[in-house]
Coordinates of C-alpha atoms in Angstrom, one line a residue:
X25 CA -5.3 -12.9 -16.9
X26 CA -6.9 -16.4 -17.8
X27 CA -4.9 -19.0 -19.8
X28 CA -6.5 -18.0 -23.1
X29 CA -5.3 -14.3 -22.7
X30 CA -8.7 -13.0 -21.8
X31 CA -9.3 -11.0 -18.5
X32 CA -11.1 -12.8 -15.9
X33 CA -14.1 -11.4 -14.0
X34 CA -12.0 -10.6 -11.0
X35 CA -9.7 -8.1 -12.9
X36 CA -9.4 -4.9 -11.2
X37 CA -8.3 -1.8 -13.4
X38 CA -5.3 0.4 -12.3
X39 CA -7.6 3.2 -11.7
X40 CA -9.9 1.1 -9.6
X41 CA -7.0 0.2 -7.4
X42 CA -6.6 3.8 -6.3
X43 CA -10.4 4.3 -5.5
X44 CA -10.9 5.5 -2.0
X45 CA -7.1 5.8 -1.4
X46 CA -4.8 8.7 -0.4
X47 CA -1.3 9.2 -1.7
X48 CA 1.7 11.1 -0.1
X49 CA 4.3 12.4 -2.6
X50 CA 7.7 14.0 -1.9
X51 CA 9.5 15.8 -4.7
X52 CA 6.3 16.9 -6.2
X53 CA 7.5 20.2 -7.4
X54 CA 10.2 18.3 -9.4
X55 CA 10.0 17.3 -13.1
X56 CA 8.9 13.6 -12.3
X57 CA 7.1 14.4 -9.1
X58 CA 4.6 16.9 -11.0
X59 CA 3.9 14.1 -13.5
X60 CA 3.0 11.8 -10.7
X61 CA 0.6 14.3 -9.2
X62 CA -1.0 15.0 -12.5
X63 CA -1.4 11.4 -13.7
X64 CA -2.9 10.3 -10.4
X65 CA -5.4 13.2 -10.4
X66 CA -6.3 12.9 -14.1
X67 CA -6.5 9.1 -14.5
X68 CA -7.6 8.0 -11.2
X69 CA -10.7 9.9 -10.5
X70 CA -11.6 7.8 -7.5
X71 CA -8.7 8.8 -5.6
X72 CA -9.4 10.8 -2.4
X73 CA -6.4 13.0 -1.7
X74 CA -2.9 13.6 -3.2
X75 CA -0.8 15.1 -0.3
X76 CA 2.3 16.9 -1.8
X77 CA 5.3 18.0 0.4
X78 CA 6.1 21.7 -0.5
X79 CA 8.8 23.8 1.3
X80 CA 7.8 27.1 2.8
X81 CA 9.4 30.1 1.0
X82 CA 9.7 33.6 2.3
X83 CA 7.1 36.1 1.0
X84 CA 5.0 33.3 -0.5
X85 CA 2.1 31.7 1.3
X86 CA 1.0 28.1 0.5
X87 CA -2.1 29.2 -1.3
X88 CA -0.1 31.5 -3.6
X89 CA 2.5 28.7 -4.2
X90 CA -0.3 26.1 -5.1
X91 CA -1.8 28.5 -7.5
X92 CA 1.4 29.0 -9.3
X93 CA 2.2 25.3 -9.1
X94 CA -1.2 24.2 -10.7
X95 CA -1.0 26.9 -13.4
X96 CA 2.0 25.1 -14.9
X97 CA 1.5 23.7 -18.6
X98 CA 1.8 20.0 -17.2
X99 CA -1.7 20.5 -15.5
X100 CA -3.5 22.1 -18.5
X101 CA -5.6 19.1 -19.3
X102 CA -7.0 18.9 -15.7
X103 CA -7.4 22.7 -15.8
X104 CA -9.5 22.5 -18.9
X105 CA -11.3 19.1 -18.5
X106 CA -11.7 18.5 -14.8
X107 CA -10.7 21.6 -12.8
X108 CA -12.6 20.2 -9.8
X109 CA -9.8 17.5 -9.4
X110 CA -7.4 20.2 -8.1
X111 CA -9.3 20.1 -4.9
X112 CA -7.7 16.6 -4.4
X113 CA -4.2 18.0 -4.5
X114 CA -3.3 19.1 -1.0
X115 CA -0.3 20.8 0.0
X116 CA 1.7 19.8 3.2
X117 CA 4.4 22.3 4.5
X118 CA 7.7 20.7 5.0
X119 CA 11.2 20.0 4.1
X120 CA 13.0 16.6 3.2
X121 CA 16.1 17.6 5.2
X122 CA 14.4 18.9 8.3
X123 CA 13.8 16.8 11.5
X124 CA 10.6 15.0 11.2
X125 CA 10.4 16.4 7.6
X126 CA 9.5 19.8 9.1
X127 CA 5.9 18.6 9.5
X128 CA 3.5 20.2 12.1
X129 CA 1.8 17.7 14.5
X130 CA -1.6 18.4 12.8
X131 CA -0.5 17.6 9.2
X132 CA 1.8 14.7 10.4
X133 CA -1.3 13.1 11.9
X134 CA -3.3 13.6 8.7
X135 CA -0.7 11.7 6.9
X136 CA -0.4 8.9 9.6
X137 CA -4.1 8.3 9.6
X138 CA -5.2 8.9 5.9
X139 CA -2.2 7.8 3.5
X140 CA -2.2 4.3 2.2
X141 CA 0.5 4.9 -0.5
X142 CA 3.9 6.9 -0.4
X143 CA 5.9 7.8 -3.4
X144 CA 9.3 9.2 -2.3
X145 CA 10.8 11.0 -5.3
X146 CA 12.5 14.0 -3.6
X147 CA 16.1 13.8 -4.2
X148 CA 19.2 16.0 -4.9
X149 CA 19.9 15.4 -8.6
X150 CA 23.0 17.6 -9.0
X151 CA 25.5 14.9 -10.3
X152 CA 28.6 16.1 -8.7
X153 CA 27.2 18.2 -5.7
X154 CA 29.3 17.8 -2.5
X155 CA 28.7 14.6 -0.7
X156 CA 27.7 16.4 2.5
X157 CA 24.7 17.8 0.7
X158 CA 23.7 14.7 -1.4
X159 CA 24.0 12.5 1.7
X160 CA 21.8 14.8 3.7
X161 CA 19.0 14.9 1.2
X162 CA 19.2 11.5 -0.6
X163 CA 20.0 9.4 2.4
X164 CA 19.1 11.4 5.4
X165 CA 15.8 12.6 3.7
X166 CA 14.9 9.0 2.9
X167 CA 15.4 7.8 6.6
X168 CA 13.1 10.6 7.6
X169 CA 10.4 9.5 5.1
X170 CA 10.8 5.9 6.5
X171 CA 10.4 7.0 9.9
X172 CA 7.0 8.7 9.0
X173 CA 6.0 5.6 6.9
X174 CA 6.4 3.2 9.8
X175 CA 3.9 5.2 11.7
X176 CA 1.2 5.2 9.0
X177 CA -1.7 3.1 10.0
X178 CA -3.1 2.1 6.6
X179 CA 0.0 1.9 4.5
X180 CA -0.4 -0.4 1.4
X181 CA 2.8 0.4 -0.4
X182 CA 6.0 2.4 0.0
X183 CA 7.8 3.5 -3.3
X184 CA 11.4 4.7 -3.5
X185 CA 12.3 6.3 -6.8
X186 CA 16.0 5.7 -7.5
X187 CA 18.1 5.6 -10.6
X188 CA 19.1 2.8 -13.1
X189 CA 22.5 4.1 -12.7
X190 CA 22.9 3.6 -9.0
X191 CA 25.3 0.5 -9.7
X192 CA 27.4 1.3 -12.8
X193 CA 30.2 -1.1 -11.8
X194 CA 28.1 -3.7 -13.5
X195 CA 27.8 -3.9 -17.2
X196 CA 24.5 -5.8 -17.1
X197 CA 22.2 -4.6 -14.4
X198 CA 19.5 -6.7 -13.1
X199 CA 16.2 -5.8 -11.3
X200 CA 17.7 -6.6 -7.9
X201 CA 19.5 -4.9 -5.0
X202 CA 23.3 -4.5 -5.1
X203 CA 24.6 -4.5 -1.6
X204 CA 26.6 -1.5 -0.3
X205 CA 28.6 -0.7 2.7
X206 CA 26.1 1.1 4.9
X207 CA 28.1 2.5 7.7
X208 CA 26.3 5.9 7.7
X209 CA 28.1 7.4 10.7
X210 CA 31.4 6.7 8.9
X211 CA 30.2 8.1 5.6
X212 CA 28.7 11.2 7.3
X213 CA 31.9 11.9 9.1
X214 CA 33.8 11.6 6.0
X215 CA 31.6 13.9 4.2
X216 CA 31.6 16.5 7.0
X217 CA 35.4 16.5 7.4
X218 CA 35.8 16.6 3.6
X219 CA 33.5 19.7 3.4
X220 CA 35.1 21.5 6.3
X221 CA 38.8 20.9 5.3
X222 CA 38.2 21.3 1.7
X223 CA 40.0 18.2 0.7
X224 CA 40.7 17.6 -3.0
X225 CA 38.4 15.6 -5.2
X226 CA 40.8 12.6 -5.7
X227 CA 40.0 11.6 -2.0
X228 CA 36.2 11.9 -2.7
X229 CA 36.5 9.9 -5.9
X230 CA 38.4 7.2 -4.0
X231 CA 35.9 7.2 -1.2
X232 CA 32.7 6.8 -3.5
X233 CA 34.5 3.8 -5.3
X234 CA 33.0 2.7 -8.7
X235 CA 30.3 5.2 -8.7
X236 CA 30.6 7.9 -11.2
X237 CA 29.3 10.9 -8.9
X238 CA 27.9 11.6 -5.5
X239 CA 24.4 11.5 -6.9
X240 CA 24.6 7.8 -8.0
X241 CA 26.6 6.9 -4.9
X242 CA 23.9 8.3 -2.4
X243 CA 21.1 6.8 -4.4
X244 CA 22.7 3.3 -4.1
X245 CA 23.2 3.9 -0.3
X246 CA 19.5 5.0 -0.1
X247 CA 18.4 1.8 -1.8
X248 CA 20.1 -0.3 0.8
X249 CA 18.8 1.9 3.5
X250 CA 15.2 1.3 2.2
X251 CA 16.0 -2.6 2.0
X252 CA 17.3 -2.7 5.6
X253 CA 14.7 -0.3 7.2
X254 CA 11.3 -1.0 5.4
X255 CA 10.5 -3.8 8.0
X256 CA 6.9 -5.3 7.2
X257 CA 5.9 -2.5 4.8
X258 CA 5.4 -3.6 1.1
X259 CA 8.1 -1.8 -0.7
X260 CA 9.2 -1.3 -4.3
X261 CA 12.2 0.5 -5.8
X262 CA 11.7 2.3 -9.2
X263 CA 14.8 2.7 -11.2
X264 CA 14.4 4.9 -14.2
X265 CA 17.3 5.6 -16.6
X266 CA 17.7 9.1 -18.1
X267 CA 14.2 10.7 -18.0
X268 CA 13.3 12.7 -21.0
X269 CA 10.3 14.7 -22.4
X270 CA 6.8 13.0 -22.2
X271 CA 5.9 10.9 -25.3
X272 CA 2.1 11.7 -25.2
X273 CA 0.8 12.8 -21.8
X274 CA -0.2 14.9 -20.1
X275 CA 1.3 17.2 -22.8
X276 CA 3.3 16.0 -25.8
X277 CA 7.0 16.7 -25.4
X278 CA 6.6 18.2 -21.9
X279 CA 10.1 18.9 -20.1
X280 CA 11.0 21.5 -17.7
X281 CA 14.3 20.1 -16.5
X282 CA 17.6 21.2 -17.9
X283 CA 19.5 18.1 -16.5
X284 CA 21.3 15.3 -18.3
X285 CA 20.6 14.4 -21.9
X286 CA 18.0 17.3 -22.2
X287 CA 20.7 20.0 -21.5
X288 CA 23.1 18.6 -24.2
X289 CA 20.4 18.3 -26.8
X290 CA 19.4 21.8 -26.0
X291 CA 22.9 23.1 -26.2
X292 CA 23.5 21.3 -29.5
X293 CA 20.2 22.7 -31.0
X294 CA 21.2 26.2 -29.9
X295 CA 24.6 25.7 -31.5
X296 CA 26.6 26.0 -28.2
X297 CA 28.3 22.6 -28.3
X298 CA 30.0 20.8 -31.3
X299 CA 31.9 17.9 -29.9
X300 CA 31.1 14.9 -27.6
X301 CA 33.4 12.3 -25.9
X302 CA 31.9 9.2 -27.6
X303 CA 32.4 6.9 -30.6
X304 CA 28.7 7.4 -31.3
X305 CA 28.0 3.5 -31.1
X306 CA 27.4 3.5 -27.5
X307 CA 23.7 3.1 -26.3
X308 CA 22.2 5.8 -24.2
X309 CA 19.3 4.7 -22.1
X310 CA 16.6 7.3 -22.5
X311 CA 12.9 6.9 -21.2
X312 CA 10.1 9.3 -21.6
X313 CA 8.5 11.0 -18.6
X314 CA 5.1 9.2 -19.1
X315 CA 6.5 5.7 -19.2
X316 CA 8.2 6.2 -15.8
X317 CA 5.1 7.5 -14.2
X318 CA 2.8 4.9 -15.7
X319 CA 5.1 2.0 -14.8
X320 CA 5.2 3.2 -11.3
X321 CA 1.5 3.6 -10.9
X322 CA 1.0 0.1 -12.5
X323 CA 3.7 -1.5 -10.3
X324 CA 1.8 -0.1 -7.2
X325 CA -1.4 -1.4 -8.4
X326 CA -0.3 -5.0 -9.6
X327 CA 2.6 -5.7 -7.4
X328 CA 2.1 -8.8 -5.2
X329 CA 3.5 -7.7 -1.7
X330 CA 6.4 -9.8 -0.4
X331 CA 8.7 -9.3 2.6
X332 CA 11.4 -8.5 0.1
X333 CA 11.9 -5.2 -1.8
X334 CA 10.9 -5.6 -5.6
X335 CA 13.0 -3.6 -8.0
X336 CA 11.6 -2.2 -11.3
X337 CA 13.7 -0.9 -14.1
X338 CA 12.1 1.6 -16.3
X339 CA 14.7 1.5 -19.2
X340 CA 15.1 0.9 -23.0
X341 CA 18.6 -0.5 -23.5
X342 CA 17.3 -4.1 -22.9
X343 CA 14.2 -4.0 -25.3
X344 CA 14.6 -0.9 -27.4
X345 CA 18.1 0.4 -27.5
X346 CA 19.3 3.6 -29.3
X347 CA 22.7 4.8 -30.0
X348 CA 24.2 8.2 -29.4
X349 CA 24.9 8.6 -33.1
X350 CA 21.3 8.1 -34.0
X351 CA 20.2 10.9 -31.6
X352 CA 22.6 13.3 -33.2
X353 CA 21.5 12.5 -36.6
X354 CA 17.8 13.1 -35.5
X355 CA 19.0 16.3 -33.9
X356 CA 20.5 17.5 -37.1
X357 CA 17.3 16.4 -39.1
X358 CA 15.1 18.4 -36.6
X359 CA 17.5 21.4 -36.9
X360 CA 17.3 21.5 -40.7
X361 CA 13.5 21.1 -40.8
X362 CA 12.8 23.7 -38.1
X363 CA 15.0 26.8 -38.9
X364 CA 13.0 29.1 -36.6
X365 CA 13.9 26.8 -33.7
X366 CA 17.2 28.5 -32.9
X367 CA 18.9 25.3 -34.0
X368 CA 22.5 25.5 -35.2
X369 CA 22.7 25.4 -39.0
X370 CA 25.6 22.9 -38.7
X371 CA 24.3 20.8 -35.9
X372 CA 25.1 17.9 -38.4
X373 CA 28.8 18.6 -37.8
X374 CA 28.7 17.6 -34.1
X375 CA 31.9 15.5 -33.7
X376 CA 31.8 12.3 -31.8
X377 CA 35.3 11.2 -30.7
X378 CA 37.3 9.9 -27.8
X379 CA 40.4 11.8 -28.7
X380 CA 40.7 14.3 -25.8
X381 CA 43.3 16.6 -27.6
X382 CA 40.9 16.9 -30.5
X383 CA 38.1 17.7 -28.0
X384 CA 40.1 20.3 -26.5
X385 CA 41.1 21.9 -29.8
X386 CA 37.5 22.0 -31.2
X387 CA 36.2 23.4 -27.9
X388 CA 38.8 26.1 -28.0
X389 CA 38.3 27.1 -31.6
X390 CA 34.6 26.6 -32.0
X391 CA 33.2 27.5 -28.5
X392 CA 35.7 29.2 -26.2
X393 CA 37.1 31.8 -28.6
X394 CA 33.7 32.8 -30.1
X395 CA 32.3 33.2 -26.6
X396 CA 35.1 35.3 -25.5
X397 CA 34.9 37.5 -28.5
X398 CA 31.2 37.8 -28.0
X399 CA 31.7 39.0 -24.5
X400 CA 34.3 41.6 -25.6
X401 CA 31.7 43.0 -28.1
X402 CA 29.1 43.0 -25.4
X403 CA 31.4 45.1 -23.2
X404 CA 32.0 47.5 -25.9
X405 CA 28.2 48.0 -26.3
X406 CA 28.0 48.5 -22.5
X407 CA 25.9 45.3 -22.2
X408 CA 26.3 42.5 -19.7
X409 CA 28.8 39.8 -20.6
X410 CA 27.3 36.4 -20.6
X411 CA 28.6 34.2 -23.4
X412 CA 31.7 32.9 -21.5
X413 CA 29.7 31.9 -18.6
X414 CA 27.2 30.2 -20.9
X415 CA 30.1 28.4 -22.5
X416 CA 31.5 27.2 -19.1
X417 CA 28.1 25.8 -18.1
X418 CA 27.9 23.8 -21.6
X419 CA 31.4 22.4 -21.0
X420 CA 30.7 21.5 -17.4
X421 CA 27.5 19.7 -18.5
X422 CA 29.3 17.9 -21.2
X423 CA 32.0 16.7 -19.1
X424 CA 29.7 15.5 -16.3
X425 CA 28.1 13.3 -19.0
X426 CA 31.4 11.8 -20.3
X427 CA 31.1 8.8 -18.1
X428 CA 27.6 7.9 -19.7
X429 CA 28.3 8.8 -23.2
X430 CA 31.6 6.9 -23.5
X431 CA 30.2 3.4 -22.6
X432 CA 27.1 1.3 -22.6
X433 CA 25.1 -0.7 -20.1
X434 CA 22.4 -3.3 -20.5
X435 CA 19.6 -2.4 -18.1
X436 CA 17.3 -5.3 -17.8
X437 CA 13.6 -4.5 -17.5
X438 CA 11.7 -7.8 -17.7
X439 CA 9.2 -6.7 -15.0
X440 CA 8.0 -3.8 -17.1
X441 CA 7.1 -6.1 -20.0
X442 CA 5.4 -8.6 -17.6
X443 CA 3.4 -5.8 -16.1
X444 CA 2.3 -4.4 -19.4
X445 CA 1.3 -7.8 -20.7
X446 CA -0.9 -8.4 -17.7
X447 CA -3.0 -5.4 -18.2
X448 CA -6.4 -5.1 -20.1
X449 CA -6.3 -3.4 -23.5
X450 CA -7.8 -0.3 -21.9
X451 CA -5.4 -0.1 -19.1
X452 CA -2.5 -0.8 -21.6
X453 CA -3.7 2.3 -23.5
X454 CA -4.1 4.6 -20.5
X455 CA -0.9 3.4 -18.6
X456 CA 1.6 2.7 -21.4
X457 CA 4.7 1.3 -19.7
X458 CA 6.2 -1.1 -22.2
X459 CA 9.5 0.5 -23.5
X460 CA 9.7 -1.8 -26.6
X461 CA 6.7 0.1 -27.9
X462 CA 8.6 3.3 -28.2
X463 CA 9.2 4.4 -31.9
X464 CA 12.4 6.6 -31.7
X465 CA 11.8 8.1 -35.1
X466 CA 8.6 9.4 -33.9
X467 CA 9.5 10.2 -30.3
X468 CA 12.8 12.2 -30.8
X469 CA 11.2 15.0 -32.9
X470 CA 8.6 15.2 -30.1
X471 CA 11.3 15.5 -27.6
X472 CA 13.3 18.2 -29.5
X473 CA 10.1 20.1 -30.2
X474 CA 9.3 19.9 -26.4
X475 CA 12.8 21.5 -25.6
X476 CA 11.9 24.3 -28.0
X477 CA 8.5 24.9 -26.6
X478 CA 9.0 24.4 -22.9
X479 CA 12.7 25.3 -22.4
X480 CA 13.3 27.8 -25.2
X481 CA 9.7 29.1 -25.2
X482 CA 9.6 28.8 -29.0
X483 CA 6.5 27.8 -31.0
X484 CA 7.1 25.7 -34.0

């Protein structure tokens, strides 16, 4: 940009940056990974190849898996507008937890010789999975990717996708690294012993310290591993907050993940949950899927390489906060306006409180008892009992989110604002990444409709 705010003649568009380049993406079958693949293929027509790491499955060959993969709704605009772009999406058989990523020599050599950008988004995202498993995937997998990256001959950028909640002991989180003790052999030894001996969770909680769960702990470890092991490779870390449905693209309201806030919004719309551990005044940091994708691709294109790792937050609490109470109000409004959406007729009665005895009482009366009675009825009809199992899932999901619904963080995202401000008007339209532009009153109904359409399979 020139000083008068106009673009200079040397301005390179985001799309032009990817011309002639090949990208390797891990986690490409996940919610975020698919969106990376789609956006690169659709909005960067000059890209040469998008290599995606896909695990082999028994009884399903790679060709069949790719057909099913590309037939998903998220790829619909490519399918109807530019089906020829699908040829650029190339599967690579492997496994993030296997030695050398499970790659055969031929495919490994292709990646080493052709790839110039790596986006590592594969992760175990279960919040409270055993430390042994999350460590193996989130830290061990990252180490294996780094080993491959160091062999690549034309690498221009390595991207590690983390989480904005990797260091929640701080109330104000900056776009910087937070040092962790990184004695991996000691951590692995503890995780293995804890798993084999079945030690209680109190010891695990003490071991991971101020981190709320094993997911956040291992993501923090992986960040520090990346910082220590990236060497001379230009590297950035992307920290999104709670990723929700897309705002606009590639499909409005697209969501196919039942994790986090989406699960609780869905359970509330279904009438399966009536109470939350929160005052309602806490801010919850949500970020639409397409903002995460766009910020990542813009950061890759516009980041000035340095020897240090650059951290980018993709968050809203800094520039555009929203309270938990406001979300539940919008849930209630959506339920009343869309009676065919399976929404609970009294979603507005969802109670927000920090009184645990009250939470137990309401849960027992409004959720546990009806679920138990419903299963009794199912058994008398010789049908499968399912409601208690469903209820247990809801309560477990709600309890896992308690840490995040009961307190607020300020997640700084100045770099997102700077990146967006430096774009041309056309780039800013194609790669929207400024979180201050999100209109919550417009977005939340899109989000809830997406839950109905893509998770509940309802058409409003």
